[in-house]
PDB file of C-alpha atoms in Angstrom:
ATOM      1  CA  UNK A  80      -7.083  23.064   6.277  1.00 58.00           C
ATOM      2  CA  UNK A  81      -6.023  25.433   3.530  1.00 62.00           C
ATOM      3  CA  UNK A  82      -6.092  24.364  -0.125  1.00 86.00           C
ATOM      4  CA  UNK A  83      -2.861  23.942  -2.079  1.00 92.00           C
ATOM      5  CA  UNK A  84      -2.088  24.338  -5.779  1.00 95.00           C
ATOM      6  CA  UNK A  85       0.721  22.440  -7.511  1.00 96.00           C
ATOM      7  CA  UNK A  86       1.692  22.008 -11.162  1.00 97.00           C
ATOM      8  CA  UNK A  87       0.517  18.611 -12.447  1.00 96.00           C
ATOM      9  CA  UNK A  88       3.918  17.588 -13.775  1.00 97.00           C
ATOM     10  CA  UNK A  89       7.572  18.630 -13.970  1.00 97.00           C
ATOM     11  CA  UNK A  90      10.757  17.299 -15.520  1.00 97.00           C
ATOM     12  CA  UNK A  91      14.258  17.541 -14.091  1.00 97.00           C
ATOM     13  CA  UNK A  92      17.613  16.261 -15.313  1.00 97.00           C
ATOM     14  CA  UNK A  93      19.398  13.711 -13.183  1.00 97.00           C
ATOM     15  CA  UNK A  94      21.985  15.329 -10.927  1.00 97.00           C
ATOM     16  CA  UNK A  95      20.293  18.713 -11.024  1.00 97.00           C
ATOM     17  CA  UNK A  96      18.297  20.331  -8.232  1.00 97.00           C
ATOM     18  CA  UNK A  97      14.558  19.735  -8.503  1.00 98.00           C
ATOM     19  CA  UNK A  98      12.465  22.673  -7.300  1.00 98.00           C
ATOM     20  CA  UNK A  99       8.807  21.880  -6.725  1.00 98.00           C
ATOM     21  CA  UNK A 100       6.504  24.842  -6.084  1.00 98.00           C
ATOM     22  CA  UNK A 101       3.326  24.950  -4.037  1.00 97.00           C
ATOM     23  CA  UNK A 102       0.835  27.767  -3.534  1.00 96.00           C
ATOM     24  CA  UNK A 103      -1.174  27.947  -0.318  1.00 94.00           C
ATOM     25  CA  UNK A 104      -2.455  31.520  -0.322  1.00 93.00           C
ATOM     26  CA  UNK A 105      -5.186  30.877   2.280  1.00 89.00           C
ATOM     27  CA  UNK A 106      -2.864  29.340   4.854  1.00 90.00           C
ATOM     28  CA  UNK A 107      -3.540  30.332   8.454  1.00 86.00           C
ATOM     29  CA  UNK A 108      -0.909  31.407  10.949  1.00 83.00           C
ATOM     30  CA  UNK A 109      -0.688  28.076  12.759  1.00 84.00           C
ATOM     31  CA  UNK A 110      -0.907  25.739   9.785  1.00 88.00           C
ATOM     32  CA  UNK A 111       2.082  23.601   8.853  1.00 92.00           C
ATOM     33  CA  UNK A 112       3.268  22.848   5.326  1.00 94.00           C
ATOM     34  CA  UNK A 113       3.965  19.142   4.780  1.00 95.00           C
ATOM     35  CA  UNK A 114       5.529  17.399   1.813  1.00 97.00           C
ATOM     36  CA  UNK A 115       5.091  13.728   0.949  1.00 97.00           C
ATOM     37  CA  UNK A 116       5.942  11.708  -2.120  1.00 97.00           C
ATOM     38  CA  UNK A 117       4.466   8.523  -3.532  1.00 95.00           C
ATOM     39  CA  UNK A 118       6.185   6.122  -5.838  1.00 93.00           C
ATOM     40  CA  UNK A 119       3.823   4.019  -7.917  1.00 85.00           C
ATOM     41  CA  UNK A 120       2.036   1.285  -5.932  1.00 84.00           C
ATOM     42  CA  UNK A 121       3.712   2.234  -2.649  1.00 91.00           C
ATOM     43  CA  UNK A 122       2.532   4.165   0.400  1.00 93.00           C
ATOM     44  CA  UNK A 123       3.309   7.898   0.665  1.00 94.00           C
ATOM     45  CA  UNK A 124       6.703   8.726   2.130  1.00 96.00           C
ATOM     46  CA  UNK A 125       7.089  11.669   4.496  1.00 96.00           C
ATOM     47  CA  UNK A 126       9.738  14.135   3.299  1.00 97.00           C
ATOM     48  CA  UNK A 127       9.705  17.294   5.403  1.00 97.00           C
ATOM     49  CA  UNK A 128       7.457  19.848   7.076  1.00 95.00           C
ATOM     50  CA  UNK A 129       7.693  23.384   8.393  1.00 95.00           C
ATOM     51  CA  UNK A 130       5.738  26.244   9.914  1.00 93.00           C
ATOM     52  CA  UNK A 131       7.548  29.527   9.214  1.00 92.00           C
ATOM     53  CA  UNK A 132      11.263  28.897   8.968  1.00 89.00           C
ATOM     54  CA  UNK A 133      13.085  27.116   6.194  1.00 94.00           C
ATOM     55  CA  UNK A 134      13.854  23.497   7.000  1.00 96.00           C
ATOM     56  CA  UNK A 135      16.446  21.003   5.787  1.00 97.00           C
ATOM     57  CA  UNK A 136      16.897  17.303   6.379  1.00 96.00           C
ATOM     58  CA  UNK A 137      18.745  14.467   4.705  1.00 96.00           C
ATOM     59  CA  UNK A 138      16.181  14.235   1.924  1.00 95.00           C
ATOM     60  CA  UNK A 139      15.298  17.797   1.002  1.00 98.00           C
ATOM     61  CA  UNK A 140      15.006  21.474   1.866  1.00 98.00           C
ATOM     62  CA  UNK A 141      11.775  23.379   2.360  1.00 98.00           C
ATOM     63  CA  UNK A 142      11.689  27.089   1.584  1.00 98.00           C
ATOM     64  CA  UNK A 143       8.629  28.982   2.851  1.00 97.00           C
ATOM     65  CA  UNK A 144       8.070  32.561   1.698  1.00 96.00           C
ATOM     66  CA  UNK A 145       7.909  35.267   4.313  1.00 95.00           C
ATOM     67  CA  UNK A 146       4.163  35.751   3.798  1.00 95.00           C
ATOM     68  CA  UNK A 147       3.756  31.942   3.964  1.00 95.00           C
ATOM     69  CA  UNK A 148       1.550  31.929   0.866  1.00 95.00           C
ATOM     70  CA  UNK A 149       3.855  29.639  -1.072  1.00 96.00           C
ATOM     71  CA  UNK A 150       6.678  27.192  -0.580  1.00 97.00           C
ATOM     72  CA  UNK A 151       9.255  25.267  -2.583  1.00 98.00           C
ATOM     73  CA  UNK A 152      10.552  21.773  -1.993  1.00 98.00           C
ATOM     74  CA  UNK A 153      14.133  21.358  -3.161  1.00 98.00           C
ATOM     75  CA  UNK A 154      15.732  18.002  -3.916  1.00 97.00           C
ATOM     76  CA  UNK A 155      19.375  19.087  -4.212  1.00 96.00           C
ATOM     77  CA  UNK A 156      20.738  16.348  -6.485  1.00 95.00           C
ATOM     78  CA  UNK A 157      17.884  14.493  -8.143  1.00 96.00           C
ATOM     79  CA  UNK A 158      18.295  10.829  -9.017  1.00 97.00           C
ATOM     80  CA  UNK A 159      16.116   8.522 -11.084  1.00 96.00           C
ATOM     81  CA  UNK A 160      14.698   7.101  -7.845  1.00 95.00           C
ATOM     82  CA  UNK A 161      13.222  10.524  -7.064  1.00 97.00           C
ATOM     83  CA  UNK A 162      10.670  10.066  -9.849  1.00 97.00           C
ATOM     84  CA  UNK A 163       7.355  10.127  -7.973  1.00 97.00           C
ATOM     85  CA  UNK A 164       4.207  12.142  -7.284  1.00 95.00           C
ATOM     86  CA  UNK A 165       4.951  14.881  -4.754  1.00 97.00           C
ATOM     87  CA  UNK A 166       2.186  16.178  -2.513  1.00 95.00           C
ATOM     88  CA  UNK A 167       2.160  19.529  -0.742  1.00 96.00           C
ATOM     89  CA  UNK A 168      -0.282  19.545   2.185  1.00 93.00           C
ATOM     90  CA  UNK A 169      -1.279  22.247   4.626  1.00 91.00           C
ATOM     91  CA  UNK A 170      -2.295  20.924   8.017  1.00 85.00           C
ATOM     92  CA  UNK A 171      -3.928  23.025  10.706  1.00 74.00           C
ATOM     93  CA  UNK A 172      -3.403  23.155  14.424  1.00 57.00           C
ATOM     94  CA  UNK A 173      -6.183  22.748  16.919  1.00 49.00           C
ATOM     95  CA  UNK A 174      -5.445  19.549  18.730  1.00 46.00           C
ATOM     96  CA  UNK A 175      -6.473  16.014  18.018  1.00 45.00           C
ATOM     97  CA  UNK A 176      -5.517  13.731  15.170  1.00 49.00           C
ATOM     98  CA  UNK A 177      -7.278  14.123  11.880  1.00 69.00           C
ATOM     99  CA  UNK A 178      -6.350  13.096   8.386  1.00 75.00           C
ATOM    100  CA  UNK A 179      -4.170  14.623   5.724  1.00 82.00           C
ATOM    101  CA  UNK A 180      -5.899  16.082   2.676  1.00 81.00           C
ATOM    102  CA  UNK A 181      -4.034  14.891  -0.401  1.00 83.00           C
ATOM    103  CA  UNK A 182      -4.658  16.616  -3.732  1.00 83.00           C
ATOM    104  CA  UNK A 183      -3.349  15.325  -7.058  1.00 84.00           C
ATOM    105  CA  UNK A 184       0.227  16.503  -6.477  1.00 92.00           C
ATOM    106  CA  UNK A 185       3.060  17.056  -8.938  1.00 96.00           C
ATOM    107  CA  UNK A 186       4.364  14.149 -10.989  1.00 96.00           C
ATOM    108  CA  UNK A 187       8.125  14.717 -11.020  1.00 98.00           C
ATOM    109  CA  UNK A 188       9.997  12.858 -13.739  1.00 98.00           C
ATOM    110  CA  UNK A 189      13.771  12.696 -13.485  1.00 97.00           C
ATOM    111  CA  UNK A 190      15.349  12.382 -16.900  1.00 96.00           C
ATOM    112  CA  UNK A 191      18.649  10.481 -17.337  1.00 94.00           C
TER     113      UNK A 191
ATOM    114  CA  UNK B  73      13.293  -1.889  12.136  1.00 60.00           C
ATOM    115  CA  UNK B  74      10.302   0.129  13.269  1.00 68.00           C
ATOM    116  CA  UNK B  75       7.514   0.596  10.817  1.00 93.00           C
ATOM    117  CA  UNK B  76       3.980  -0.057   9.666  1.00 96.00           C
ATOM    118  CA  UNK B  77       3.021  -3.423   8.226  1.00 96.00           C
ATOM    119  CA  UNK B  78      -0.050  -3.899   6.101  1.00 97.00           C
ATOM    120  CA  UNK B  79      -1.275  -7.299   4.989  1.00 94.00           C
ATOM    121  CA  UNK B  80      -2.090  -8.783   2.643  1.00 94.00           C
ATOM    122  CA  UNK B  81      -0.542  -6.824  -0.210  1.00 94.00           C
ATOM    123  CA  UNK B  82      -3.279  -7.989  -2.594  1.00 95.00           C
ATOM    124  CA  UNK B  83      -6.791  -9.069  -1.642  1.00 93.00           C
ATOM    125  CA  UNK B  84      -9.758 -10.254  -3.635  1.00 91.00           C
ATOM    126  CA  UNK B  85     -13.331 -10.050  -2.465  1.00 87.00           C
ATOM    127  CA  UNK B  86     -16.425 -11.768  -3.732  1.00 88.00           C
ATOM    128  CA  UNK B  87     -19.691  -9.877  -3.999  1.00 84.00           C
ATOM    129  CA  UNK B  88     -21.478  -9.706  -0.635  1.00 86.00           C
ATOM    130  CA  UNK B  89     -18.415 -10.709   1.360  1.00 90.00           C
ATOM    131  CA  UNK B  90     -16.766  -8.833   4.217  1.00 93.00           C
ATOM    132  CA  UNK B  91     -12.972  -8.644   4.224  1.00 94.00           C
ATOM    133  CA  UNK B  92     -10.549  -7.391   6.864  1.00 96.00           C
ATOM    134  CA  UNK B  93      -7.309  -5.565   6.137  1.00 97.00           C
ATOM    135  CA  UNK B  94      -4.564  -5.738   8.729  1.00 97.00           C
ATOM    136  CA  UNK B  95      -2.414  -2.840   9.936  1.00 98.00           C
ATOM    137  CA  UNK B  96       0.242  -3.237  12.630  1.00 97.00           C
ATOM    138  CA  UNK B  97       2.799  -0.670  13.835  1.00 97.00           C
ATOM    139  CA  UNK B  98       5.737  -0.980  16.205  1.00 96.00           C
ATOM    140  CA  UNK B  99       6.509   2.741  16.372  1.00 95.00           C
ATOM    141  CA  UNK B 100       4.665   3.185  19.686  1.00 94.00           C
ATOM    142  CA  UNK B 101       2.407   5.722  17.974  1.00 93.00           C
ATOM    143  CA  UNK B 102      -0.891   6.633  19.584  1.00 92.00           C
ATOM    144  CA  UNK B 103      -2.762   7.707  16.452  1.00 92.00           C
ATOM    145  CA  UNK B 104      -3.604   5.487  13.480  1.00 94.00           C
ATOM    146  CA  UNK B 105      -5.443   6.180  10.225  1.00 94.00           C
ATOM    147  CA  UNK B 106      -7.009   4.450   7.240  1.00 96.00           C
ATOM    148  CA  UNK B 107      -7.107   6.045   3.803  1.00 95.00           C
ATOM    149  CA  UNK B 108      -8.469   4.984   0.451  1.00 95.00           C
ATOM    150  CA  UNK B 109      -6.833   5.896  -2.870  1.00 93.00           C
ATOM    151  CA  UNK B 110      -8.504   5.499  -6.252  1.00 92.00           C
ATOM    152  CA  UNK B 111      -6.510   5.526  -9.518  1.00 86.00           C
ATOM    153  CA  UNK B 112      -5.075   8.954 -10.314  1.00 80.00           C
ATOM    154  CA  UNK B 113      -6.570  10.454  -7.177  1.00 82.00           C
ATOM    155  CA  UNK B 114      -5.338  11.679  -3.817  1.00 84.00           C
ATOM    156  CA  UNK B 115      -5.993   9.931  -0.505  1.00 89.00           C
ATOM    157  CA  UNK B 116      -9.309  10.125   1.319  1.00 91.00           C
ATOM    158  CA  UNK B 117      -9.661   9.501   5.040  1.00 91.00           C
ATOM    159  CA  UNK B 118     -11.892   6.578   6.087  1.00 95.00           C
ATOM    160  CA  UNK B 119     -11.375   6.316   9.863  1.00 95.00           C
ATOM    161  CA  UNK B 120      -8.848   7.410  12.441  1.00 93.00           C
ATOM    162  CA  UNK B 121      -8.073   6.583  16.037  1.00 93.00           C
ATOM    163  CA  UNK B 122      -6.252   8.766  18.557  1.00 90.00           C
ATOM    164  CA  UNK B 123      -6.155   6.222  21.366  1.00 90.00           C
ATOM    165  CA  UNK B 124      -6.990   2.615  22.170  1.00 94.00           C
ATOM    166  CA  UNK B 125     -10.716   1.814  22.221  1.00 95.00           C
ATOM    167  CA  UNK B 126     -11.617   5.070  20.499  1.00 93.00           C
ATOM    168  CA  UNK B 127     -11.992   5.943  16.809  1.00 94.00           C
ATOM    169  CA  UNK B 128     -13.634   8.595  14.636  1.00 93.00           C
ATOM    170  CA  UNK B 129     -15.214   8.581  11.194  1.00 93.00           C
ATOM    171  CA  UNK B 130     -13.358  10.287   8.401  1.00 91.00           C
ATOM    172  CA  UNK B 131     -14.741  11.646   5.148  1.00 89.00           C
ATOM    173  CA  UNK B 132     -15.844   8.328   3.597  1.00 93.00           C
ATOM    174  CA  UNK B 133     -16.643   5.947   6.480  1.00 95.00           C
ATOM    175  CA  UNK B 134     -19.817   4.435   5.018  1.00 95.00           C
ATOM    176  CA  UNK B 135     -19.412   0.722   4.286  1.00 96.00           C
ATOM    177  CA  UNK B 136     -16.331   0.380   6.513  1.00 97.00           C
ATOM    178  CA  UNK B 137     -15.732  -0.529  10.149  1.00 97.00           C
ATOM    179  CA  UNK B 138     -12.669  -0.495  12.408  1.00 98.00           C
ATOM    180  CA  UNK B 139     -11.562  -1.547  15.871  1.00 97.00           C
ATOM    181  CA  UNK B 140      -8.714  -0.419  18.106  1.00 97.00           C
ATOM    182  CA  UNK B 141      -8.297  -2.985  20.856  1.00 97.00           C
ATOM    183  CA  UNK B 142      -4.511  -2.685  20.969  1.00 96.00           C
ATOM    184  CA  UNK B 143      -2.236   0.291  20.487  1.00 96.00           C
ATOM    185  CA  UNK B 144      -0.255  -1.375  17.734  1.00 97.00           C
ATOM    186  CA  UNK B 145      -3.185  -2.690  15.681  1.00 98.00           C
ATOM    187  CA  UNK B 146      -5.964  -0.971  13.693  1.00 98.00           C
ATOM    188  CA  UNK B 147      -7.762  -3.438  11.383  1.00 98.00           C
ATOM    189  CA  UNK B 148     -10.188  -2.208   8.724  1.00 98.00           C
ATOM    190  CA  UNK B 149     -13.201  -4.247   7.626  1.00 97.00           C
ATOM    191  CA  UNK B 150     -14.667  -3.555   4.209  1.00 95.00           C
ATOM    192  CA  UNK B 151     -18.269  -4.648   4.493  1.00 94.00           C
ATOM    193  CA  UNK B 152     -20.710  -5.760   1.818  1.00 89.00           C
ATOM    194  CA  UNK B 153     -22.378  -2.355   2.220  1.00 88.00           C
ATOM    195  CA  UNK B 154     -19.393  -0.746   0.471  1.00 89.00           C
ATOM    196  CA  UNK B 155     -20.593  -0.879  -3.128  1.00 86.00           C
ATOM    197  CA  UNK B 156     -17.359   0.210  -4.776  1.00 90.00           C
ATOM    198  CA  UNK B 157     -14.569  -1.301  -2.665  1.00 92.00           C
ATOM    199  CA  UNK B 158     -11.946  -1.704  -5.395  1.00 94.00           C
ATOM    200  CA  UNK B 159      -9.130   0.637  -4.353  1.00 95.00           C
ATOM    201  CA  UNK B 160      -5.693   0.940  -2.788  1.00 96.00           C
ATOM    202  CA  UNK B 161      -5.976   1.073   1.021  1.00 97.00           C
ATOM    203  CA  UNK B 162      -3.307   2.798   3.096  1.00 97.00           C
ATOM    204  CA  UNK B 163      -2.736   2.734   6.829  1.00 97.00           C
ATOM    205  CA  UNK B 164      -0.753   5.409   8.659  1.00 95.00           C
ATOM    206  CA  UNK B 165       0.287   6.261  12.191  1.00 94.00           C
ATOM    207  CA  UNK B 166       1.677   9.232  14.088  1.00 92.00           C
ATOM    208  CA  UNK B 167       2.528  10.445  17.542  1.00 89.00           C
ATOM    209  CA  UNK B 168      -0.426  12.259  19.019  1.00 77.00           C
ATOM    210  CA  UNK B 169       0.826  15.328  20.803  1.00 66.00           C
ATOM    211  CA  UNK B 170      -2.389  17.316  20.527  1.00 64.00           C
ATOM    212  CA  UNK B 171      -1.081  19.409  17.657  1.00 66.00           C
ATOM    213  CA  UNK B 172      -0.176  18.986  14.008  1.00 74.00           C
ATOM    214  CA  UNK B 173       3.603  19.027  14.254  1.00 81.00           C
ATOM    215  CA  UNK B 174       3.928  15.267  13.940  1.00 87.00           C
ATOM    216  CA  UNK B 175       4.112  13.607  10.517  1.00 90.00           C
ATOM    217  CA  UNK B 176       2.068  10.572   9.603  1.00 92.00           C
ATOM    218  CA  UNK B 177       4.015   7.549   8.412  1.00 94.00           C
ATOM    219  CA  UNK B 178       2.458   5.114   5.961  1.00 96.00           C
ATOM    220  CA  UNK B 179       2.495   1.416   5.255  1.00 97.00           C
ATOM    221  CA  UNK B 180       2.872   0.004   1.740  1.00 95.00           C
ATOM    222  CA  UNK B 181      -0.838  -0.534   1.248  1.00 96.00           C
ATOM    223  CA  UNK B 182      -3.296  -3.282   0.380  1.00 97.00           C
ATOM    224  CA  UNK B 183      -4.809  -3.443  -3.089  1.00 96.00           C
ATOM    225  CA  UNK B 184      -8.382  -4.733  -2.928  1.00 95.00           C
ATOM    226  CA  UNK B 185     -10.190  -6.034  -6.002  1.00 93.00           C
ATOM    227  CA  UNK B 186     -13.641  -7.495  -6.587  1.00 87.00           C
ATOM    228  CA  UNK B 187     -13.975 -10.878  -8.222  1.00 82.00           C
TER     229      UNK B 187
END
């Protein structure tokens, strides 16, 4: 699976959109981009994933650049409960079930 | 509600003792996983199972054992051979469609400490 690079921490004001960047310049054509978040002392929570097209669900939007070398997770109206560590993960195709490779992620702090 | 249940939430182990962490899911998922997380670090894969009665070693399997006798259950045993077992243990599951377009969903973890 390709390696990802994320900023270690970010701040965002409550009510504003939080935009979390991720670089994955070595991503292969069939690798998916996944986003998870982890609130302290809890298990990671799945947010969204995508392959080539932008994706949106009830939690967030995922914007993937045309060359697929980077992506941005957007939380449209951040609340204090969105304070967490956010992980960007690239996961390859090939069949079977293997694990997710979690890096250190971005610690997003929502300021009141 | 469907989900993944890990128990206990906190567990203490004496030196030289084996302990077993429970993971149960009612999502009808085929694949299940065990991860370990150390403070300030990402998750590392211990074992995974794609189907009943079959499992594979992950990146850090030494000192751990698993079984998969039922689809909904994937217990992890931390043996006395694991010299540094203090960590946060996470179980996950996913549909197994032969590709990587299915997210893994996690339980709330078990925190293991050595007495």
